[in-house]
XYZ file of C-alpha atoms in Angstrom:
475
model
C 0.000 0.000 0.000
C 1.410 3.357 -1.013
C 1.942 6.206 1.413
C -0.945 8.210 -0.112
C -3.302 5.236 0.233
C -2.393 4.812 3.868
C -3.079 8.517 4.505
C -6.463 8.377 2.747
C -7.343 5.170 4.568
C -6.442 6.735 7.926
C -8.533 9.824 7.157
C -11.481 7.653 6.117
C -11.280 5.614 9.326
C -11.203 8.753 11.490
C -14.197 10.138 9.587
C -16.151 6.887 10.041
C -15.239 6.854 13.742
C -16.572 10.406 14.140
C -19.825 9.367 12.445
C -20.077 6.345 14.770
C -19.501 8.518 17.867
C -22.057 11.015 16.602
C -24.633 8.242 16.259
C -23.841 7.001 19.756
C -24.097 10.560 21.073
C -27.778 11.115 20.381
C -27.878 13.979 22.920
C -26.251 17.081 21.403
C -23.617 18.892 23.437
C -25.755 22.034 23.370
C -28.525 20.258 25.295
C -25.993 18.920 27.781
C -24.661 22.451 28.240
C -28.160 23.878 28.788
C -28.867 21.210 31.423
C -25.516 21.631 33.193
C -27.036 23.823 35.936
C -29.234 20.870 36.959
C -26.221 18.627 37.536
C -24.741 19.330 40.959
C -21.145 18.588 41.878
C -20.151 16.785 45.069
C -18.722 20.093 46.283
C -22.115 21.768 45.854
C -23.879 18.872 47.587
C -21.470 19.008 50.525
C -22.284 22.710 50.726
C -25.983 21.789 50.870
C -25.182 19.419 53.774
C -23.353 22.141 55.691
C -26.047 24.737 55.105
C -28.761 22.327 56.217
C -26.828 21.539 59.409
C -26.716 25.261 60.184
C -30.481 25.541 59.674
C -31.219 22.438 61.796
C -29.170 23.845 64.665
C -31.021 27.150 64.319
C -34.284 25.250 64.569
C -33.179 23.360 67.691
C -31.996 26.566 69.400
C -34.766 28.359 71.303
C -33.172 31.759 70.592
C -33.203 31.273 66.816
C -36.124 28.880 66.301
C -38.611 31.659 65.586
C -36.624 32.817 62.538
C -35.451 29.334 61.506
C -36.820 27.835 58.293
C -36.155 24.233 59.380
C -38.247 24.351 62.545
C -37.221 21.049 64.165
C -40.309 20.561 66.330
C -40.099 17.981 69.146
C -42.778 15.321 68.536
C -42.796 14.115 72.176
C -42.210 10.588 70.877
C -39.342 9.401 73.081
C -39.257 5.638 72.564
C -39.337 3.489 69.441
C -40.932 0.022 69.122
C -38.847 -2.840 70.493
C -40.962 -5.775 69.321
C -42.524 -6.375 72.728
C -45.721 -4.444 71.954
C -48.821 -6.645 72.261
C -52.565 -6.164 71.992
C -55.183 -4.487 69.800
C -54.702 -0.871 68.735
C -56.657 1.574 66.622
C -55.264 4.137 64.213
C -57.008 7.085 62.615
C -55.369 8.593 59.531
C -56.756 11.970 58.412
C -54.841 13.839 55.718
C -57.173 14.524 52.807
C -60.617 14.010 51.332
C -60.569 10.405 52.547
C -59.538 9.078 55.919
C -58.814 5.604 57.220
C -59.573 3.700 60.376
C -57.293 0.759 61.173
C -57.356 -2.040 63.727
C -53.971 -3.631 64.366
C -53.337 -6.774 66.408
C -49.742 -6.987 67.657
C -47.849 -9.826 69.261
C -44.482 -11.571 69.088
C -43.784 -11.740 65.347
C -47.482 -10.978 64.696
C -48.857 -8.024 62.810
C -52.464 -8.322 61.649
C -54.262 -5.316 60.243
C -57.828 -4.523 59.204
C -58.716 -1.154 57.709
C -61.508 0.784 56.036
C -61.559 4.012 54.037
C -64.230 6.641 54.653
C -64.962 9.742 52.572
C -65.113 13.287 53.889
C -67.916 15.020 51.945
C -67.186 18.537 50.727
C -70.022 19.880 52.862
C -68.208 18.510 55.911
C -64.821 19.849 54.715
C -66.277 23.363 54.510
C -68.671 23.231 57.459
C -68.218 23.707 61.205
C -65.445 21.829 62.977
C -67.900 19.982 65.202
C -69.457 18.512 62.056
C -66.087 17.187 60.877
C -65.194 15.516 64.157
C -68.743 14.172 64.613
C -68.414 12.590 61.153
C -65.056 11.061 62.094
C -66.475 9.731 65.368
C -69.453 8.228 63.532
C -67.203 6.406 61.060
C -64.938 5.264 63.876
C -67.953 3.855 65.734
C -69.189 2.081 62.573
C -65.788 0.448 62.129
C -65.560 -0.635 65.767
C -69.077 -2.097 65.735
C -68.306 -4.029 62.527
C -65.162 -5.532 64.083
C -66.785 -6.067 67.494
C -64.215 -4.052 69.440
C -66.691 -1.585 70.941
C -66.903 -2.945 74.496
C -63.551 -2.248 76.173
C -61.513 0.967 75.702
C -58.949 0.711 72.904
C -55.788 2.814 72.573
C -55.647 4.929 69.403
C -52.919 6.715 67.472
C -54.099 9.736 65.483
C -52.246 10.741 62.314
C -53.293 14.317 61.560
C -51.390 15.457 58.471
C -52.034 19.184 58.642
C -49.707 21.924 59.966
C -49.823 21.771 63.753
C -48.058 23.148 66.770
C -47.471 20.097 68.952
C -47.541 20.719 72.700
C -47.397 17.153 73.947
C -47.762 13.560 72.817
C -51.552 13.952 72.875
C -51.907 17.671 72.216
C -51.556 19.449 68.872
C -53.093 22.746 67.781
C -54.026 23.184 64.135
C -52.033 26.096 62.686
C -53.934 26.380 59.410
C -56.109 24.216 57.206
C -54.721 22.978 53.886
C -55.813 20.492 51.185
C -59.201 22.141 50.658
C -60.418 21.980 54.282
C -61.994 25.123 55.740
C -63.828 23.847 58.829
C -64.579 26.734 61.188
C -63.626 26.693 64.848
C -60.656 24.336 64.479
C -57.624 26.524 63.709
C -55.782 27.247 66.946
C -57.601 24.436 68.749
C -56.322 21.108 70.086
C -57.468 18.501 67.559
C -57.183 15.639 70.050
C -59.590 17.395 72.403
C -62.038 17.992 69.540
C -61.919 14.302 68.623
C -62.391 13.193 72.228
C -65.379 15.534 72.647
C -67.017 14.150 69.502
C -66.539 10.577 70.764
C -67.993 11.552 74.150
C -71.070 13.092 72.483
C -71.856 9.692 70.956
C -71.361 7.678 74.116
C -71.313 4.292 72.312
C -67.561 3.672 71.958
C -64.593 3.919 74.288
C -61.224 5.137 73.015
C -58.003 6.298 74.659
C -56.116 8.664 72.346
C -52.479 7.850 73.130
C -50.699 10.046 70.558
C -51.115 12.505 67.713
C -48.425 12.541 65.016
C -47.659 13.280 61.373
C -46.916 10.758 58.631
C -43.130 11.268 58.841
C -42.982 10.097 62.450
C -45.309 7.238 61.539
C -42.921 6.199 58.763
C -40.059 5.970 61.262
C -42.137 3.992 63.756
C -43.439 1.511 61.171
C -39.884 0.561 60.171
C -38.477 0.652 63.705
C -40.871 -2.145 64.700
C -39.041 -4.391 62.192
C -35.553 -2.865 62.384
C -34.077 -1.697 65.685
C -31.434 0.398 63.877
C -34.063 2.695 62.352
C -33.521 6.284 63.528
C -34.579 8.479 60.573
C -37.935 8.776 58.800
C -38.141 10.321 55.323
C -41.133 11.174 53.128
C -40.478 11.561 49.396
C -43.867 11.869 47.767
C -46.201 14.717 46.884
C -44.371 16.575 49.625
C -41.134 15.927 51.496
C -40.180 15.867 55.159
C -37.812 14.117 57.541
C -37.655 13.255 61.219
C -34.823 11.822 63.266
C -33.924 10.833 66.817
C -32.044 13.607 68.636
C -30.396 13.733 72.057
C -32.324 15.911 74.499
C -29.295 18.019 75.383
C -29.341 19.304 71.792
C -33.031 20.266 71.891
C -33.337 23.638 73.610
C -37.072 23.688 72.777
C -37.627 20.630 74.981
C -39.968 21.344 77.898
C -40.410 17.831 79.265
C -38.444 15.687 81.709
C -34.895 14.457 81.149
C -35.380 10.906 82.344
C -34.301 7.982 80.179
C -34.469 7.601 77.282
C -32.532 10.822 76.804
C -33.908 11.362 73.294
C -36.887 12.610 71.281
C -37.997 12.302 67.651
C -37.619 15.657 65.897
C -39.925 16.675 63.052
C -37.622 18.848 60.946
C -40.207 20.302 58.506
C -37.442 19.877 55.935
C -39.448 21.125 52.960
C -38.981 24.743 54.050
C -35.170 24.528 53.862
C -33.987 27.388 51.654
C -36.885 29.741 52.325
C -34.356 32.243 53.718
C -32.278 32.274 50.515
C -29.565 29.832 51.570
C -30.159 27.611 48.511
C -29.999 30.337 45.879
C -26.592 29.041 44.781
C -28.232 25.919 43.266
C -31.696 27.161 42.314
C -32.380 27.707 38.611
C -34.687 29.790 36.442
C -37.023 26.800 36.350
C -37.203 26.620 40.165
C -37.995 30.317 40.348
C -40.767 29.991 37.770
C -42.255 27.060 39.693
C -42.210 29.100 42.890
C -43.669 32.268 41.339
C -46.682 30.377 39.999
C -47.260 28.216 43.070
C -49.950 28.662 45.724
C -47.280 29.544 48.317
C -44.572 31.700 46.687
C -41.356 31.933 48.690
C -42.208 28.919 50.840
C -41.245 25.213 50.773
C -38.431 25.907 48.293
C -36.512 22.695 49.032
C -39.684 20.690 48.528
C -40.270 22.374 45.175
C -36.876 21.133 43.934
C -37.575 17.495 44.846
C -41.148 16.406 45.426
C -43.537 14.593 43.167
C -45.876 17.565 43.153
C -43.329 19.651 41.226
C -40.905 17.299 39.446
C -43.076 16.901 36.361
C -43.545 20.645 36.048
C -39.811 21.355 36.416
C -39.206 18.835 33.621
C -41.904 20.429 31.452
C -40.349 23.877 31.860
C -36.946 22.571 30.716
C -38.483 20.727 27.744
C -40.514 23.778 26.721
C -37.561 26.174 26.977
C -35.234 23.967 24.945
C -37.950 23.478 22.351
C -38.343 27.248 22.033
C -34.588 27.466 21.504
C -34.846 24.927 18.668
C -32.842 22.273 20.525
C -35.750 19.800 20.851
C -38.262 18.477 18.342
C -36.777 20.806 15.688
C -38.439 23.632 17.592
C -41.930 22.175 16.970
C -42.880 20.252 20.107
C -46.397 19.216 21.133
C -48.621 22.161 22.099
C -49.518 20.606 25.444
C -45.846 20.935 26.412
C -46.377 24.673 26.742
C -49.373 24.312 29.068
C -48.618 24.369 32.833
C -49.267 21.163 34.722
C -49.581 18.909 31.675
C -46.326 16.937 32.045
C -46.886 14.704 35.054
C -44.231 13.358 37.393
C -45.342 9.837 36.491
C -44.121 10.561 32.936
C -40.594 11.047 34.293
C -40.719 7.655 36.009
C -42.178 5.960 32.927
C -39.614 7.452 30.535
C -36.716 6.439 32.785
C -38.056 2.901 33.127
C -36.978 2.139 29.534
C -33.725 0.213 29.179
C -30.817 2.254 27.866
C -31.154 2.687 24.123
C -34.828 1.668 24.135
C -37.640 4.225 23.976
C -40.922 2.309 24.152
C -42.289 4.120 27.200
C -40.907 7.460 26.052
C -42.722 7.161 22.722
C -45.936 6.227 24.525
C -45.676 9.347 26.703
C -44.943 11.582 23.713
C -47.877 10.073 21.823
C -50.101 10.743 24.829
C -48.945 14.358 24.627
C -49.866 14.442 20.942
C -46.407 14.052 19.398
C -46.373 11.221 16.859
C -43.384 9.557 15.176
C -40.729 10.683 17.658
C -37.219 9.833 16.504
C -34.619 8.055 18.627
C -32.853 11.404 18.982
C -36.056 13.071 20.236
C -36.505 10.295 22.805
C -32.851 10.366 23.898
C -33.051 14.126 24.441
C -36.277 13.883 26.454
C -34.869 11.076 28.578
C -31.661 13.003 29.233
C -33.658 15.978 30.542
C -35.844 13.737 32.725
C -32.704 12.139 34.152
C -31.117 15.517 34.854
C -34.174 16.687 36.825
C -34.728 13.448 38.761
C -31.006 12.947 39.471
C -30.806 16.439 40.961
C -33.827 15.682 43.164
C -32.349 12.370 44.343
C -28.959 13.947 45.023
C -30.206 16.853 47.128
C -32.496 14.457 49.013
C -29.381 12.344 49.584
C -27.546 15.421 50.866
C -30.299 15.951 53.447
C -30.053 12.347 54.636
C -26.242 12.527 54.739
C -26.496 15.674 56.857
C -28.678 13.867 59.415
C -26.437 10.786 59.443
C -23.342 12.931 59.989
C -25.069 14.928 62.733
C -26.200 11.808 64.587
C -22.772 10.185 64.257
C -24.026 6.651 64.927
C -22.032 3.845 63.344
C -25.038 2.374 61.509
C -28.510 3.847 60.953
C -31.460 2.567 58.969
C -33.470 5.264 57.179
C -37.188 4.570 56.785
C -38.498 5.970 53.500
C -42.009 6.272 52.135
C -43.757 8.285 49.445
C -44.835 7.842 45.836
C -41.712 9.427 44.339
C -39.389 7.011 46.134
C -41.673 4.032 45.517
C -42.341 4.484 41.814
C -39.306 6.186 40.280
C -37.172 3.319 38.932
C -33.781 4.741 39.952
C -34.404 7.072 42.909
C -33.306 4.559 45.543
C -30.054 3.669 43.779
C -29.232 7.320 43.024
C -29.698 8.228 46.684
C -27.679 5.298 48.041
C -24.728 6.037 45.759
C -24.655 9.725 46.652
C -25.194 9.279 50.409
C -22.164 6.959 50.487
C -20.072 9.711 48.950
C -21.302 12.382 51.384
C -21.306 10.698 54.795
C -18.355 10.814 57.156
C -15.834 7.938 57.152
C -16.828 5.039 59.403
C -20.586 5.571 59.072
C -22.886 3.099 57.340
C -26.585 3.154 56.524
C -29.346 1.484 54.570
C -32.633 2.746 53.133
C -35.718 0.726 54.062
C -39.115 1.099 52.416
C -41.692 1.853 55.097
C -45.095 0.210 54.839
C -48.025 2.515 55.599
C -46.406 4.850 58.096
C -49.477 7.055 58.449
C -51.599 4.027 59.391
C -49.649 1.289 61.122
C -47.080 3.838 62.332
C -49.812 5.656 64.269
C -50.964 2.413 65.881
C -47.363 1.605 66.841
C -46.940 4.988 68.556
C -50.036 4.116 70.588
C -48.653 0.636 71.277
C -45.339 2.035 72.531
C -47.194 4.513 74.762
C -49.202 1.640 76.267
C -46.048 -0.450 76.788
C -44.309 2.426 78.561
C -47.394 3.115 80.675
C -47.694 -0.512 81.750
C -43.997 -0.625 82.699
C -44.330 2.574 84.729
C -47.348 1.154 86.583
C -45.424 -1.923 87.777
């Protein structure tokens, strides 16, 4: 082969190699560059950890709690399940237009549960508070009569998933109604007292309310019954929140006794992290647009970067902007892409469930949005953007967990996790585990454990622990 032939052959091979790489690289560099702000470095995530630690300490400090965004409320739950809880317990789970009543039978290696869902009519949601709690008491009585547990008093755990100021294990004042409820005469009142008064008005059932809690604490308790190393509860669903076990000496807000156990579960109200501007260094134009058009501008900024309520809309904003710039769909994307709220978080999970290089689910989503005949390049671009948004969410959620693990400093901790985002996104768990490992201090280990029905069985377990402690104290 002559020298010229070898040169031409070499040039041809390089050209073919470039074509091959171009085909493999279906996502153009320009799209990668435009999404770069959504991809956080380990340095940025460690900064998130440090900033969150500052805010948690501000929340625990009585002198700074009022201004703190991460409020760190004591839940008054001091002990976790140890497996010795026995008996029948009721749980009441109110957090939306439906509520549940549960009957749980506990024993050594026994967990049997019966439950029933009841509706809350809109007329009750908007009527007087006495009407709401009378309706709850009526449904509770119906359930107890059906299961023939209406003779002897039963302990009950009450999950009340609305903003409350908790003043004791069985005392919580409603701060404000959310989720479409507007019952008069309830805000500022103790919801446990209102429930007890409604039950007393009936006179046909006997219940001892042992605890009132939120779903985050319930998530922790539900896992702790199975796993004694569980010390953190995390909700990653429509909203986000976390709780953890803290030493009493670090809780300046604590107003109870200091007898053993020298600990209390802290409800961090994590979703409000960043409301004071401390996360501006990682927020994007898309986050600011989400916030400006939300029902609560300037509030729950951390939640708006992660939760299932907002992830689909963040993704839609990125897709729409890059389409306007001509980087997606040749600048001619589906019209619905430019309509707020029309790209659901479930689409992100479905698109990312495809195997690498396959786009069956992605094409189905795009067809549902009205975009037919999507090319492989279209699908690769859409998937890349979905991955950028969901990876960021998983990584900053991981930073929050790493912060708590580092603060607690225990050699091994199990983290109880619940919520639709964590359950249904195909890669969220693995993304979090990988990043937490990189962010925690040397010598610490952890695992993430899916919690089963924290708002239901977790409430019953809080009641069961309270009964166990009470029986021990009476001996």
